[in-house]
């Protein structure tokens, strides 16, 4: 972190409710340091006891901040472009804190986001995915809206949690902060950075499904203003309740910080993560004869363990990010920030997708179930089983991507007469390139038996697509091409100002302008039949935002926000096989979204517990959808609306007893569509109700026989998988628990249990398939901190 180090004194710590997992000694960020002199949301000057800067060698006082890890309302956003904390930001923000991730033994971004209502994942832990981490927020795609420390992470991979401090989901359109995209919201991960307090931590976990995992977190102070930190991880696991699947990954993230506690700070970071796993495309969703809607085939007697892939499937990723984060505090009014990141991403991918067509369905339900066959790939099923198999999508490919992004910003706090201002202004320049080479099989994938699939199909003779044009997939009018490359280049300017008319009333307004330039090329193959295609598009977009904010005192905020976002064609350069496809209005026109939100945030009981409530209405026009087989981005021209209520509570109920709970009630609707059957239907992937609960109590914390125990649940009502509401995934209900004991102040042992009821839940959701989640799983852990 880039700020002053705060150490808790024994006298102050004794006056505050504490548990090791829920009470944290914070190293303060530059955002907090700057907020000391910035106007607070209630118009007063925020103060932190003893906070002085060492400007050029002056003595720095020791300062103490005591906080409750589960009340995240005072959590800084970690973004210079969002200088206020969660409490004073007029938008719904769900934070997954480090304390919660430790209690749950969270191992991936996907696992952490299960604590956030309204977020739907399209992969399972360790199971890979067609396009790496893909998430929907409030029912709308967010696979291009994943950020780390405010910079976009363009990689197509499953993100491990070993280098993450906290995770925030900023709900609703946020184009004025993040740029293009962010229809349902944005996911921002705050990474681990060096601090001036020496700390050494490690843990080892093992459990069900041959799960083995180790992590290391090493922080060392080099001098009075310099420190280094190294985080590392090794992970190997199968998945309980799913055959043949495994994941092997490792990662390392060294960083060094200069100028900690000074006016000028520089942090240099590197992250490398590598994985080799088997992607899981789940089980087919079918409609039983006479049933009103379709459900996953595992709801009709098929084993949840069935894997319909082959021994040729693989997901190998190699991901690297280099980051430089610079800040300069010019004076008590103005701070400058500049964040620069480069990324290099490599992927080799091959997967299988089971399709059970009408013949397959009738054979299973009305004929001989043991004779039912499914195709392992392609948009068509096995039919009568005539022929050796199918060749269609998804086809294997090799992907190479790189990206560069630089965000420069200025935060200025000043007065004009009786008005107080906080101005944020800056620029955002990013470039992302993607090159893909399609491969094909010379041999068809054999059909799979629906009841007893066999993944061992032998060598299918993988060759470059150029050598077998007849085996390539035809993407509509684009033809069948073995090579593709594209880029996106964005230049953005942003400006917004929060003006305090009184200590309790302010207005925040601003805008962001972007020029998005994209190119996409399809080459090679049978050029006589399918000529090479070159697309180019330039879009200029303007996204405004305005909020009315009331802060009666330092502990409560009430707000009304209107926000706008735009997703131009071509945004999905790295995670869509056809990111741009002009030709009709629905393809060429950008996707637009508007948010209307009214909310309240209250930090109560001496900041022990934080409460939030929000009512929102989110409208989206020209909705974009991803083809579930190819990943092709398609325009639907549909207009969709999601509105509802979101509630959350997090903090300490009493000494040693923490709670984190959320609830979301959604009312979604397709308000207009060119397809008559879709009008008035519920938006796909949006549940009507969703809730989470997690609570842990630590008994006898100062005794040798101390024990912490607790757990919680996540619940999601059924969701529709298609726009016409003819296919759906059943409700999810997951019970988890934890039991831990501290051997001394340094060593701890814990046992986590997941899906204790061993329910058949579904996490990966697409329009024609769903992936069963892991069955009952136990994980033991031993950890130490010095």
XYZ file of C-alpha atoms in Angstrom:
786
model
C 0.000 0.000 0.000
C 1.167 3.504 -0.747
C 0.796 5.458 2.433
C 1.633 5.864 6.071
C 1.973 2.769 8.186
C -0.359 2.667 11.157
C 0.490 0.562 14.207
C -2.085 -0.297 16.834
C -1.041 0.485 20.387
C -2.013 -1.902 23.153
C -3.980 0.708 25.066
C -6.111 1.671 22.087
C -6.563 -1.890 20.917
C -7.888 -2.874 24.320
C -10.850 -0.530 23.952
C -12.079 -2.056 20.701
C -13.762 -5.368 19.957
C -11.132 -7.579 18.429
C -10.658 -10.921 16.739
C -7.625 -11.752 14.702
C -9.650 -12.388 11.562
C -12.146 -9.558 11.933
C -9.946 -6.844 13.425
C -7.278 -5.471 11.134
C -4.339 -3.144 11.612
C -4.416 -1.124 8.419
C -1.513 0.231 6.452
C -3.051 3.384 5.107
C -3.161 4.074 1.360
C -2.415 7.325 -0.430
C -6.161 7.738 -0.877
C -6.581 7.907 2.905
C -3.556 10.132 3.249
C -5.010 12.542 0.758
C -8.430 12.415 2.417
C -6.948 13.823 5.613
C -6.974 17.304 4.082
C -9.758 16.746 1.547
C -13.279 17.934 2.327
C -15.240 15.107 3.864
C -18.682 14.222 2.582
C -20.209 16.113 5.507
C -18.133 19.184 4.657
C -15.759 18.841 7.609
C -12.059 18.083 7.469
C -11.448 14.388 8.047
C -8.869 13.725 10.731
C -6.859 10.749 11.786
C -5.040 10.932 15.093
C -1.401 11.868 14.772
C -1.317 11.905 10.973
C 1.671 13.916 9.764
C 3.739 13.464 6.642
C 7.488 13.201 6.570
C 7.961 15.964 3.985
C 11.624 16.069 3.299
C 12.881 14.610 6.517
C 10.542 15.947 9.193
C 9.648 13.582 11.992
C 6.562 11.469 11.398
C 4.309 10.738 14.347
C 3.117 7.250 15.176
C -0.565 6.952 14.321
C -3.161 4.385 15.267
C -6.280 3.346 13.385
C -8.457 0.536 14.662
C -11.047 -0.873 12.302
C -13.486 -3.729 11.991
C -12.723 -5.853 8.962
C -16.346 -6.767 8.296
C -17.699 -3.213 8.279
C -16.423 -2.148 4.878
C -18.153 1.244 4.711
C -14.912 2.999 5.634
C -12.921 0.893 3.184
C -11.134 3.095 0.605
C -11.906 2.207 -2.988
C -8.219 1.880 -3.873
C -8.796 3.994 -6.995
C -7.564 7.558 -7.375
C -10.594 8.183 -9.582
C -12.890 7.266 -6.665
C -11.258 9.146 -3.754
C -14.093 8.727 -1.236
C -14.570 5.614 0.860
C -17.500 3.242 0.340
C -19.726 5.142 2.780
C -19.425 8.421 0.877
C -19.548 7.041 -2.673
C -23.090 7.496 -4.077
C -23.387 4.040 -5.605
C -24.020 0.512 -4.360
C -20.655 -1.140 -3.631
C -20.229 -4.636 -2.220
C -16.816 -5.314 -0.691
C -15.427 -8.765 0.062
C -12.866 -7.985 2.799
C -9.680 -9.860 3.593
C -11.122 -11.011 6.939
C -14.023 -12.758 5.206
C -11.778 -14.355 2.582
C -9.539 -15.761 5.321
C -12.419 -17.252 7.281
C -13.832 -18.881 4.154
C -10.375 -19.918 2.893
C -11.159 -18.279 -0.445
C -8.895 -19.510 -3.221
C -10.117 -17.681 -6.323
C -11.914 -14.553 -7.483
C -14.845 -16.758 -8.411
C -15.167 -18.104 -4.846
C -14.936 -14.615 -3.322
C -17.732 -13.246 -5.501
C -20.183 -15.839 -4.203
C -20.579 -13.432 -1.286
C -21.979 -10.731 -3.585
C -25.641 -10.827 -4.643
C -26.363 -10.204 -8.293
C -23.094 -11.737 -9.532
C -23.390 -14.902 -11.634
C -20.293 -16.847 -12.603
C -19.869 -18.832 -15.781
C -17.082 -21.069 -14.493
C -16.460 -23.344 -11.548
C -13.345 -23.289 -9.356
C -10.606 -25.294 -11.023
C -12.824 -26.147 -13.968
C -11.600 -23.567 -16.434
C -14.076 -22.054 -18.807
C -14.648 -21.148 -22.413
C -13.319 -17.657 -21.853
C -11.712 -17.751 -18.412
C -13.392 -15.747 -15.677
C -16.755 -14.567 -16.962
C -19.221 -12.826 -14.685
C -22.618 -11.253 -15.017
C -23.564 -8.393 -12.687
C -27.286 -7.807 -12.205
C -27.775 -10.086 -15.223
C -25.505 -8.214 -17.630
C -22.171 -9.352 -19.008
C -19.079 -8.109 -17.159
C -16.296 -10.303 -18.585
C -14.605 -7.154 -19.918
C -15.121 -5.257 -16.640
C -12.537 -6.893 -14.359
C -9.970 -4.507 -12.893
C -6.987 -4.753 -10.582
C -6.108 -1.552 -8.707
C -8.265 0.394 -11.146
C -6.522 -0.903 -14.290
C -8.312 -3.265 -16.622
C -7.220 -6.908 -16.545
C -7.634 -8.042 -20.162
C -6.502 -11.611 -19.522
C -8.615 -14.663 -20.265
C -7.872 -16.883 -17.270
C -9.164 -18.003 -13.864
C -7.834 -15.518 -11.304
C -6.383 -16.907 -8.103
C -6.869 -14.979 -4.841
C -3.304 -15.368 -3.506
C -2.373 -11.733 -4.281
C -5.707 -10.079 -3.472
C -6.317 -7.864 -0.442
C -9.987 -7.008 -1.007
C -12.490 -7.273 -3.862
C -15.132 -4.664 -4.654
C -18.136 -4.921 -6.943
C -19.242 -1.444 -7.988
C -22.831 -1.901 -9.104
C -24.414 -0.140 -12.064
C -22.944 1.721 -15.057
C -19.600 3.348 -14.208
C -18.285 4.477 -17.570
C -17.318 7.876 -16.169
C -14.786 6.075 -13.923
C -13.755 2.972 -15.845
C -14.506 3.872 -19.444
C -16.487 1.826 -21.939
C -18.508 -1.108 -20.665
C -19.647 -1.620 -17.047
C -23.342 -2.108 -17.837
C -24.114 -4.123 -14.721
C -21.048 -2.925 -12.858
C -17.319 -3.399 -12.447
C -15.171 -5.767 -10.368
C -12.081 -4.176 -8.843
C -9.457 -6.288 -7.074
C -7.071 -4.550 -4.678
C -3.699 -6.280 -4.785
C -1.246 -6.835 -1.951
C 1.466 -4.156 -1.792
C 4.440 -3.515 0.511
C 4.192 -1.811 3.895
C 6.703 -0.674 6.509
C 5.904 -3.411 9.022
C 7.792 -6.688 8.635
C 5.416 -9.597 8.203
C 5.865 -13.233 7.226
C 2.907 -15.504 6.609
C 2.299 -18.879 5.006
C -0.375 -21.538 4.946
C -0.965 -25.016 3.633
C -4.376 -26.494 2.813
C -5.424 -30.002 1.932
C -8.696 -31.792 1.598
C -11.347 -33.487 -0.499
C -10.846 -33.933 -4.193
C -7.065 -34.355 -3.816
C -6.828 -30.667 -2.996
C -3.372 -29.357 -2.082
C -2.532 -25.694 -1.797
C 0.201 -23.555 -0.316
C 0.646 -19.782 -0.168
C 3.390 -17.438 0.991
C 3.211 -13.733 1.903
C 6.526 -12.076 2.755
C 6.819 -8.347 3.569
C 10.162 -6.759 4.498
C 11.023 -3.164 5.360
C 14.308 -2.137 3.691
C 14.606 1.352 5.167
C 12.379 4.098 6.581
C 10.533 4.592 3.249
C 11.155 1.409 1.231
C 9.723 -2.091 1.471
C 9.338 -5.229 -0.606
C 6.610 -7.850 -0.650
C 6.408 -11.258 -2.291
C 3.233 -13.339 -2.546
C 3.323 -16.847 -3.960
C 0.955 -19.760 -4.540
C 0.908 -23.382 -5.651
C -2.418 -25.182 -6.157
C -3.439 -28.636 -7.323
C -6.925 -30.095 -7.148
C -9.622 -32.218 -8.650
C -13.326 -31.431 -8.149
C -15.588 -33.404 -5.816
C -18.597 -34.658 -7.762
C -17.109 -34.113 -11.232
C -15.130 -36.850 -13.007
C -11.878 -36.411 -14.901
C -11.406 -32.721 -14.043
C -8.319 -31.219 -12.433
C -6.418 -27.948 -12.127
C -2.728 -27.278 -11.588
C -1.660 -23.670 -11.155
C 1.050 -21.596 -9.550
C 1.761 -17.909 -9.259
C 4.159 -15.348 -7.877
C 3.721 -11.610 -7.304
C 6.775 -9.590 -6.141
C 6.478 -5.845 -5.522
C 8.599 -2.996 -4.169
C 7.474 0.380 -2.839
C 9.559 3.557 -2.606
C 8.709 6.708 -0.667
C 6.256 5.200 1.815
C 5.120 8.031 4.096
C 6.570 10.642 1.736
C 4.930 13.025 -0.669
C 6.157 10.988 -3.645
C 5.458 7.261 -3.788
C 6.245 4.653 -6.431
C 5.120 1.024 -6.385
C 6.439 -1.501 -8.915
C 4.565 -4.807 -9.217
C 4.803 -7.991 -11.246
C 2.303 -10.846 -11.327
C 2.736 -14.215 -13.005
C 0.134 -16.963 -12.956
C 0.253 -20.214 -14.873
C -2.389 -22.923 -15.083
C -3.002 -26.268 -16.732
C -6.541 -27.590 -16.317
C -9.454 -29.333 -17.987
C -12.332 -27.038 -19.018
C -15.786 -28.133 -17.917
C -18.624 -27.258 -20.268
C -21.103 -28.957 -17.989
C -24.149 -30.980 -18.949
C -26.797 -30.304 -21.611
C -30.043 -28.585 -20.723
C -33.002 -30.506 -22.182
C -36.762 -30.268 -22.252
C -38.443 -33.467 -21.129
C -41.429 -34.390 -23.328
C -44.518 -32.733 -21.864
C -42.551 -30.503 -19.461
C -43.273 -26.760 -19.438
C -39.569 -25.863 -19.544
C -36.178 -27.483 -19.865
C -33.631 -28.173 -17.108
C -30.140 -29.693 -16.854
C -30.171 -33.388 -17.724
C -28.810 -34.143 -14.228
C -32.262 -33.207 -12.881
C -33.605 -36.332 -14.628
C -31.417 -39.098 -13.237
C -28.091 -38.509 -15.004
C -25.156 -38.590 -12.581
C -23.706 -35.218 -11.607
C -20.245 -36.723 -12.085
C -20.692 -37.251 -15.840
C -18.049 -35.471 -17.922
C -18.797 -35.237 -21.629
C -15.392 -33.987 -22.722
C -12.451 -35.963 -24.080
C -8.849 -36.669 -23.173
C -7.886 -34.097 -25.834
C -9.399 -31.182 -23.893
C -7.055 -28.724 -22.222
C -6.811 -25.198 -20.877
C -3.212 -23.969 -20.554
C -2.727 -20.317 -19.613
C 0.351 -18.185 -18.983
C -0.422 -14.679 -17.737
C 1.870 -11.799 -16.826
C 1.241 -8.226 -15.668
C 3.772 -5.471 -14.929
C 2.486 -2.412 -13.084
C 3.935 0.930 -11.979
C 1.807 3.100 -9.664
C 3.037 6.607 -8.949
C 1.604 9.333 -6.712
C 2.801 12.846 -5.916
C 1.234 15.074 -3.258
C 1.920 18.573 -4.522
C 0.413 20.229 -1.473
C -2.490 19.800 0.926
C -4.935 20.480 -1.913
C -3.627 18.633 -4.986
C -2.401 15.071 -5.561
C -1.328 13.552 -8.864
C -1.504 9.870 -9.767
C -0.206 7.890 -12.718
C -0.803 4.148 -13.116
C 0.822 2.177 -15.927
C 0.348 -1.510 -16.737
C 1.471 -3.922 -19.413
C 0.094 -7.426 -19.793
C 1.014 -10.508 -21.812
C -1.381 -13.433 -21.989
C -1.028 -16.818 -23.667
C -3.583 -19.577 -23.946
C -3.962 -22.997 -25.543
C -7.529 -24.194 -25.409
C -9.562 -27.227 -26.441
C -12.954 -28.198 -25.060
C -16.044 -30.279 -25.700
C -19.687 -29.318 -25.449
C -22.402 -31.944 -25.121
C -25.538 -31.471 -27.228
C -28.582 -33.636 -26.628
C -31.017 -33.099 -29.525
C -34.599 -34.298 -29.974
C -33.530 -37.847 -30.864
C -31.291 -37.983 -27.782
C -34.111 -36.670 -25.562
C -36.716 -39.076 -26.927
C -34.357 -42.033 -26.676
C -33.606 -41.271 -23.044
C -37.129 -40.462 -21.850
C -39.306 -42.571 -24.170
C -37.065 -45.334 -25.471
C -33.926 -47.033 -24.188
C -32.097 -44.627 -21.851
C -28.822 -46.550 -22.056
C -28.754 -46.044 -25.832
C -29.057 -42.232 -25.801
C -26.151 -40.480 -27.509
C -24.900 -36.914 -27.374
C -22.593 -35.030 -29.698
C -19.470 -33.709 -27.996
C -19.319 -30.581 -30.149
C -21.330 -28.536 -32.545
C -24.741 -26.898 -32.615
C -26.379 -30.177 -33.730
C -26.853 -33.325 -31.692
C -26.018 -36.938 -32.403
C -29.288 -37.564 -34.228
C -29.634 -41.261 -34.927
C -25.960 -41.827 -34.287
C -25.158 -42.267 -37.969
C -21.542 -41.497 -38.860
C -18.361 -41.333 -36.800
C -19.155 -38.157 -34.860
C -19.004 -34.411 -35.201
C -16.333 -31.859 -36.031
C -18.016 -28.600 -35.100
C -17.333 -25.892 -32.492
C -15.845 -25.317 -30.056
C -12.603 -25.919 -31.944
C -9.148 -25.755 -30.363
C -7.180 -22.537 -30.642
C -3.994 -20.829 -29.555
C -4.274 -17.250 -28.322
C -1.640 -14.552 -27.790
C -2.657 -11.188 -26.357
C -0.925 -8.124 -25.004
C -2.174 -4.868 -23.549
C -0.930 -1.526 -22.276
C -2.919 0.965 -20.203
C -1.949 4.280 -18.638
C -4.286 6.266 -16.391
C -3.223 9.703 -15.172
C -5.387 11.653 -12.761
C -5.453 14.629 -10.472
C -7.488 15.023 -7.288
C -7.921 18.615 -6.137
C -9.647 19.857 -2.973
C -10.345 23.597 -2.778
C -12.924 26.257 -1.894
C -14.656 28.838 -4.056
C -16.317 31.190 -1.644
C -18.524 29.151 0.687
C -18.486 26.136 -1.689
C -16.135 23.230 -1.150
C -14.982 21.211 -4.161
C -13.346 17.907 -4.863
C -12.357 17.697 -8.528
C -11.106 14.543 -10.232
C -9.766 14.882 -13.769
C -7.488 12.886 -15.999
C -6.897 10.701 -19.024
C -7.015 6.999 -19.795
C -5.164 5.460 -22.763
C -5.261 1.750 -23.456
C -4.384 -0.630 -26.255
C -5.125 -4.340 -26.436
C -4.041 -6.759 -29.193
C -5.167 -10.307 -29.810
C -3.951 -12.982 -32.252
C -5.568 -16.403 -32.601
C -4.789 -19.486 -34.626
C -7.606 -21.995 -35.013
C -6.876 -25.725 -35.110
C -9.020 -28.626 -36.271
C -9.258 -32.374 -35.771
C -8.831 -34.713 -38.719
C -10.872 -37.331 -36.876
C -14.410 -36.680 -35.700
C -15.136 -36.679 -31.974
C -17.025 -39.902 -31.242
C -20.508 -39.580 -29.824
C -20.778 -39.935 -26.050
C -23.202 -42.179 -24.252
C -25.502 -39.916 -22.262
C -25.642 -42.247 -19.259
C -22.035 -43.519 -19.225
C -19.762 -41.191 -21.211
C -16.176 -42.267 -21.875
C -13.646 -39.395 -22.177
C -10.903 -41.624 -23.612
C -11.352 -41.262 -27.363
C -7.711 -41.520 -28.396
C -5.772 -39.174 -30.636
C -8.081 -37.080 -32.853
C -5.161 -35.819 -34.991
C -5.000 -32.132 -34.188
C -3.688 -30.027 -37.085
C -3.527 -26.282 -37.823
C -6.736 -24.974 -39.337
C -4.875 -23.936 -42.475
C -4.141 -27.596 -43.176
C -7.792 -28.637 -42.935
C -10.096 -25.794 -44.097
C -13.034 -28.176 -44.356
C -12.965 -28.736 -40.607
C -13.245 -25.055 -39.680
C -16.421 -23.610 -38.207
C -18.466 -21.191 -40.296
C -19.503 -18.144 -38.312
C -22.567 -16.968 -40.180
C -21.714 -14.746 -43.142
C -18.099 -14.441 -41.950
C -17.133 -17.813 -43.339
C -14.643 -20.329 -41.959
C -11.231 -18.819 -41.271
C -8.214 -20.276 -39.408
C -6.582 -16.985 -38.385
C -7.877 -13.870 -36.685
C -6.307 -10.815 -35.185
C -7.659 -7.599 -33.794
C -6.964 -4.649 -31.604
C -8.782 -2.012 -29.627
C -7.388 1.442 -28.888
C -9.149 3.770 -26.486
C -8.430 7.371 -25.596
C -10.511 8.665 -22.718
C -10.817 11.952 -20.846
C -12.746 12.274 -17.588
C -13.770 15.085 -15.267
C -16.126 15.262 -12.305
C -16.629 17.639 -9.424
C -18.301 17.142 -6.066
C -19.572 20.445 -4.645
C -20.609 20.882 -0.999
C -23.241 23.576 -0.562
C -23.432 22.866 3.179
C -21.779 20.376 5.509
C -24.522 17.881 4.730
C -25.567 18.591 1.116
C -23.470 18.076 -2.007
C -23.860 17.401 -5.723
C -21.475 15.267 -7.720
C -21.465 15.451 -11.489
C -19.138 14.698 -14.347
C -18.520 12.936 -17.603
C -16.129 10.805 -19.554
C -15.467 11.043 -23.290
C -13.927 8.116 -25.162
C -12.748 7.514 -28.694
C -12.772 3.755 -29.243
C -10.987 2.481 -32.331
C -11.068 -1.198 -33.195
C -9.953 -3.461 -35.994
C -10.614 -7.119 -36.691
C -9.256 -9.362 -39.451
C -10.145 -12.893 -40.544
C -7.651 -14.505 -42.908
C -6.574 -17.783 -44.466
C -8.443 -20.969 -45.239
C -10.321 -21.437 -48.496
C -10.001 -17.860 -49.740
C -11.853 -18.605 -52.980
C -14.901 -19.682 -50.982
C -14.400 -17.416 -47.968
C -12.483 -14.247 -48.857
C -10.410 -12.541 -46.188
C -12.405 -10.037 -44.147
C -11.183 -6.789 -42.594
C -13.323 -4.714 -40.255
C -12.556 -1.309 -38.816
C -14.706 0.866 -36.619
C -14.342 4.134 -34.721
C -16.820 5.209 -32.043
C -16.861 8.336 -29.930
C -18.980 8.082 -26.807
C -19.927 10.512 -24.049
C -21.075 9.198 -20.672
C -22.357 11.626 -18.011
C -23.108 11.020 -14.340
C -24.824 13.047 -11.617
C -25.551 12.396 -7.927
C -27.285 14.219 -5.093
C -25.650 13.351 -1.760
C -26.897 14.007 1.780
C -24.574 13.350 4.748
C -26.240 14.429 8.018
C -23.111 13.328 9.902
C -19.928 11.320 9.438
C -21.758 7.999 9.865
C -24.562 8.156 7.303
C -25.062 8.927 3.619
C -28.195 9.165 1.473
C -27.996 9.608 -2.278
C -29.702 9.638 -5.645
C -27.594 8.748 -8.691
C -28.159 8.743 -12.428
C -25.388 7.153 -14.491
C -24.833 6.201 -18.098
C -22.584 3.668 -19.806
C -21.756 2.660 -23.374
C -20.320 -0.577 -24.728
C -19.209 -0.029 -28.339
C -18.771 -2.942 -30.711
C -15.242 -4.304 -30.480
C -14.863 -4.153 -26.700
C -14.411 -7.936 -26.449
C -11.046 -8.095 -28.200
C -9.558 -10.867 -26.057
C -12.641 -12.721 -24.799
C -14.919 -12.927 -27.829
C -14.132 -14.880 -30.987
C -15.828 -12.242 -33.146
C -15.535 -8.960 -31.238
C -16.757 -6.770 -34.100
C -19.298 -7.506 -36.775
C -20.773 -4.410 -38.442
C -23.373 -4.735 -41.159
C -26.685 -4.152 -39.415
C -27.709 -1.576 -36.842
C -27.955 -4.132 -34.058
C -24.376 -5.243 -34.649
C -22.785 -1.853 -35.297
C -24.632 0.226 -32.709
C -23.183 0.367 -29.194
C -24.948 -1.106 -26.214
C -26.211 1.645 -23.897
C -27.342 1.515 -20.279
C -28.877 3.937 -17.788
C -29.008 3.615 -14.017
C -31.370 5.309 -11.562
C -30.487 4.517 -7.966
C -31.498 5.823 -4.540
C -29.679 4.500 -1.521
C -28.707 4.802 2.132
C -25.546 3.820 4.014
C -25.171 3.886 7.775
C -22.178 2.980 9.936
C -23.636 2.286 13.387
C -22.626 1.333 16.925
C -19.320 3.201 16.906
C -18.593 1.926 13.385
C -18.886 -1.710 14.427
C -21.613 -2.510 11.874
C -22.371 -1.065 8.466
C -25.794 -1.136 6.801
C -26.642 -0.356 3.170
C -29.891 -0.278 1.208
C -30.532 0.704 -2.396
C -33.383 0.790 -4.865
C -32.327 0.828 -8.502
C -33.610 0.698 -12.044
C -31.193 -0.374 -14.786
C -32.209 -0.038 -18.433
C -30.207 -1.440 -21.343
C -30.738 -0.987 -25.068
C -29.355 -2.983 -28.012
C -28.383 -5.836 -25.698
C -25.335 -7.864 -26.723
C -25.182 -11.603 -26.144
C -22.398 -14.167 -26.502
C -23.063 -17.295 -28.539
C -22.736 -20.212 -26.064
C -20.872 -22.411 -28.563
C -18.446 -20.096 -30.324
C -18.200 -17.090 -28.010
C -19.276 -14.903 -30.934
C -20.701 -11.567 -29.774
C -24.144 -11.016 -31.284
C -26.409 -7.992 -31.262
C -30.009 -8.701 -30.349
C -31.515 -5.178 -30.476
C -33.478 -6.156 -27.347
C -34.266 -3.596 -24.676
C -33.990 -4.937 -21.154
C -34.741 -3.620 -17.678
C -33.759 -4.824 -14.250
C -34.973 -3.097 -11.117
C -34.943 -4.063 -7.505
C -33.785 -3.779 -3.931
C -30.368 -4.623 -2.455
C -29.591 -4.814 1.267
C -26.396 -5.593 3.147
C -25.034 -5.639 6.686
C -21.488 -6.291 7.796
C -19.522 -5.856 10.999
C -19.253 -6.990 14.613
C -22.438 -7.890 16.482
C -20.458 -8.062 19.712
C -16.905 -8.772 20.805
C -15.628 -11.667 18.698
C -18.857 -12.177 16.706
C -18.835 -10.995 13.087
C -21.543 -11.055 10.457
C -21.810 -10.449 6.719
C -25.230 -10.730 5.086
C -26.804 -9.562 1.822
C -30.172 -9.801 0.098
C -31.271 -8.843 -3.412
C -34.782 -8.722 -4.881
C -34.794 -8.304 -8.669
C -37.650 -7.644 -11.101
C -36.280 -8.035 -14.631
C -38.061 -7.733 -17.946
C -37.358 -7.693 -21.681
C -39.284 -4.555 -22.550
C -38.805 -4.660 -26.339
C -37.554 -7.270 -28.782
C -37.699 -8.160 -32.433
C -38.511 -11.689 -31.286
C -42.105 -11.735 -30.111
C -41.561 -14.671 -27.727
C -38.993 -12.660 -25.747
C -41.173 -9.654 -24.938
C -42.215 -9.451 -21.320
C -39.959 -12.315 -20.337
C -37.555 -12.290 -17.416
C -33.990 -11.386 -18.354
C -31.852 -14.497 -18.573
C -29.514 -15.276 -15.642
C -31.297 -12.796 -13.320
C -32.774 -14.464 -10.210
C -35.862 -12.999 -8.573
C -34.348 -13.472 -5.089
C -30.805 -13.981 -3.866
C -29.190 -13.921 -0.419
C -25.954 -14.644 1.424
C -25.123 -15.026 5.117
C -21.830 -15.606 6.918
C -21.208 -15.366 10.662
C -18.407 -16.588 12.938
C -18.031 -16.390 16.726
C -14.690 -16.580 18.517
C -14.978 -17.996 22.038
C -12.347 -17.632 24.741
C -9.963 -15.661 22.486
C -7.274 -15.184 25.167
C -7.354 -18.787 26.409
C -5.368 -21.817 25.253
C -8.678 -23.549 24.547
C -9.934 -20.775 22.243
C -12.175 -21.781 19.377
C -13.886 -19.974 16.496
C -16.868 -21.529 14.778
C -19.598 -20.486 12.385
C -20.678 -20.617 8.782
C -23.385 -19.479 6.463
C -25.320 -20.010 3.289
C -25.707 -18.708 -0.221
C -29.088 -18.938 -1.928
C -30.179 -18.073 -5.418
C -33.653 -18.611 -6.787
C -34.011 -20.353 -10.155
C -32.892 -18.429 -13.234
C -33.937 -18.595 -16.867
C -31.188 -19.540 -19.308
C -32.695 -18.157 -22.508
C -34.439 -14.959 -23.520
C -37.715 -16.783 -24.236
C -37.739 -18.371 -20.733
C -38.016 -21.952 -21.977
C -34.911 -23.308 -20.206
C -33.951 -22.746 -16.583
C -31.472 -23.702 -13.875
C -32.974 -24.760 -10.518
C -32.421 -22.832 -7.308
C -29.054 -23.020 -5.571
C -28.668 -23.468 -1.811
C -25.201 -23.930 -0.360
C -24.325 -24.422 3.347
C -20.713 -23.804 4.448
C -19.004 -23.872 7.848
C -15.663 -23.204 9.533
C -14.002 -24.349 12.769
C -10.627 -22.954 13.842
C -8.239 -22.870 16.797
C -5.238 -20.649 17.512
C -2.303 -22.614 18.895
C -0.629 -19.333 19.886
C -0.375 -15.793 18.551
C 1.394 -17.053 15.405
C -0.043 -20.473 14.526
C -3.594 -21.403 13.612
C -5.410 -24.510 12.387
C -8.795 -24.496 10.659
C -11.287 -26.765 8.953
C -13.727 -25.531 6.304
C -16.689 -27.444 4.950
C -18.412 -26.503 1.693
C -21.807 -27.578 0.327
C -22.410 -29.560 3.499
C -25.827 -30.745 2.298
C -24.188 -32.120 -0.862
C -26.882 -30.426 -2.942
C -26.872 -30.511 -6.718
C -26.251 -26.840 -7.497
C -25.282 -25.140 -10.750
C -22.788 -22.367 -11.123
C -21.758 -22.188 -14.767
C -24.787 -21.016 -16.703
C -25.265 -20.727 -20.452
C -28.362 -20.824 -22.609
C -28.077 -24.541 -23.376
C -25.897 -26.015 -20.636
C -25.064 -25.767 -16.949
C -22.170 -27.038 -14.853
C -22.845 -28.827 -11.555
C -20.856 -27.337 -8.679
C -18.590 -29.339 -6.400
C -20.191 -31.749 -3.969
C -19.575 -31.884 -0.226
C -15.973 -30.790 0.335
C -13.760 -30.474 3.418
C -10.553 -28.452 3.576
C -8.038 -28.422 6.417
C -5.553 -25.588 6.831
C -2.540 -24.782 8.984
C -1.136 -21.254 8.860
C 1.371 -19.020 10.629
C 2.005 -15.286 10.772
C 5.055 -13.526 12.218
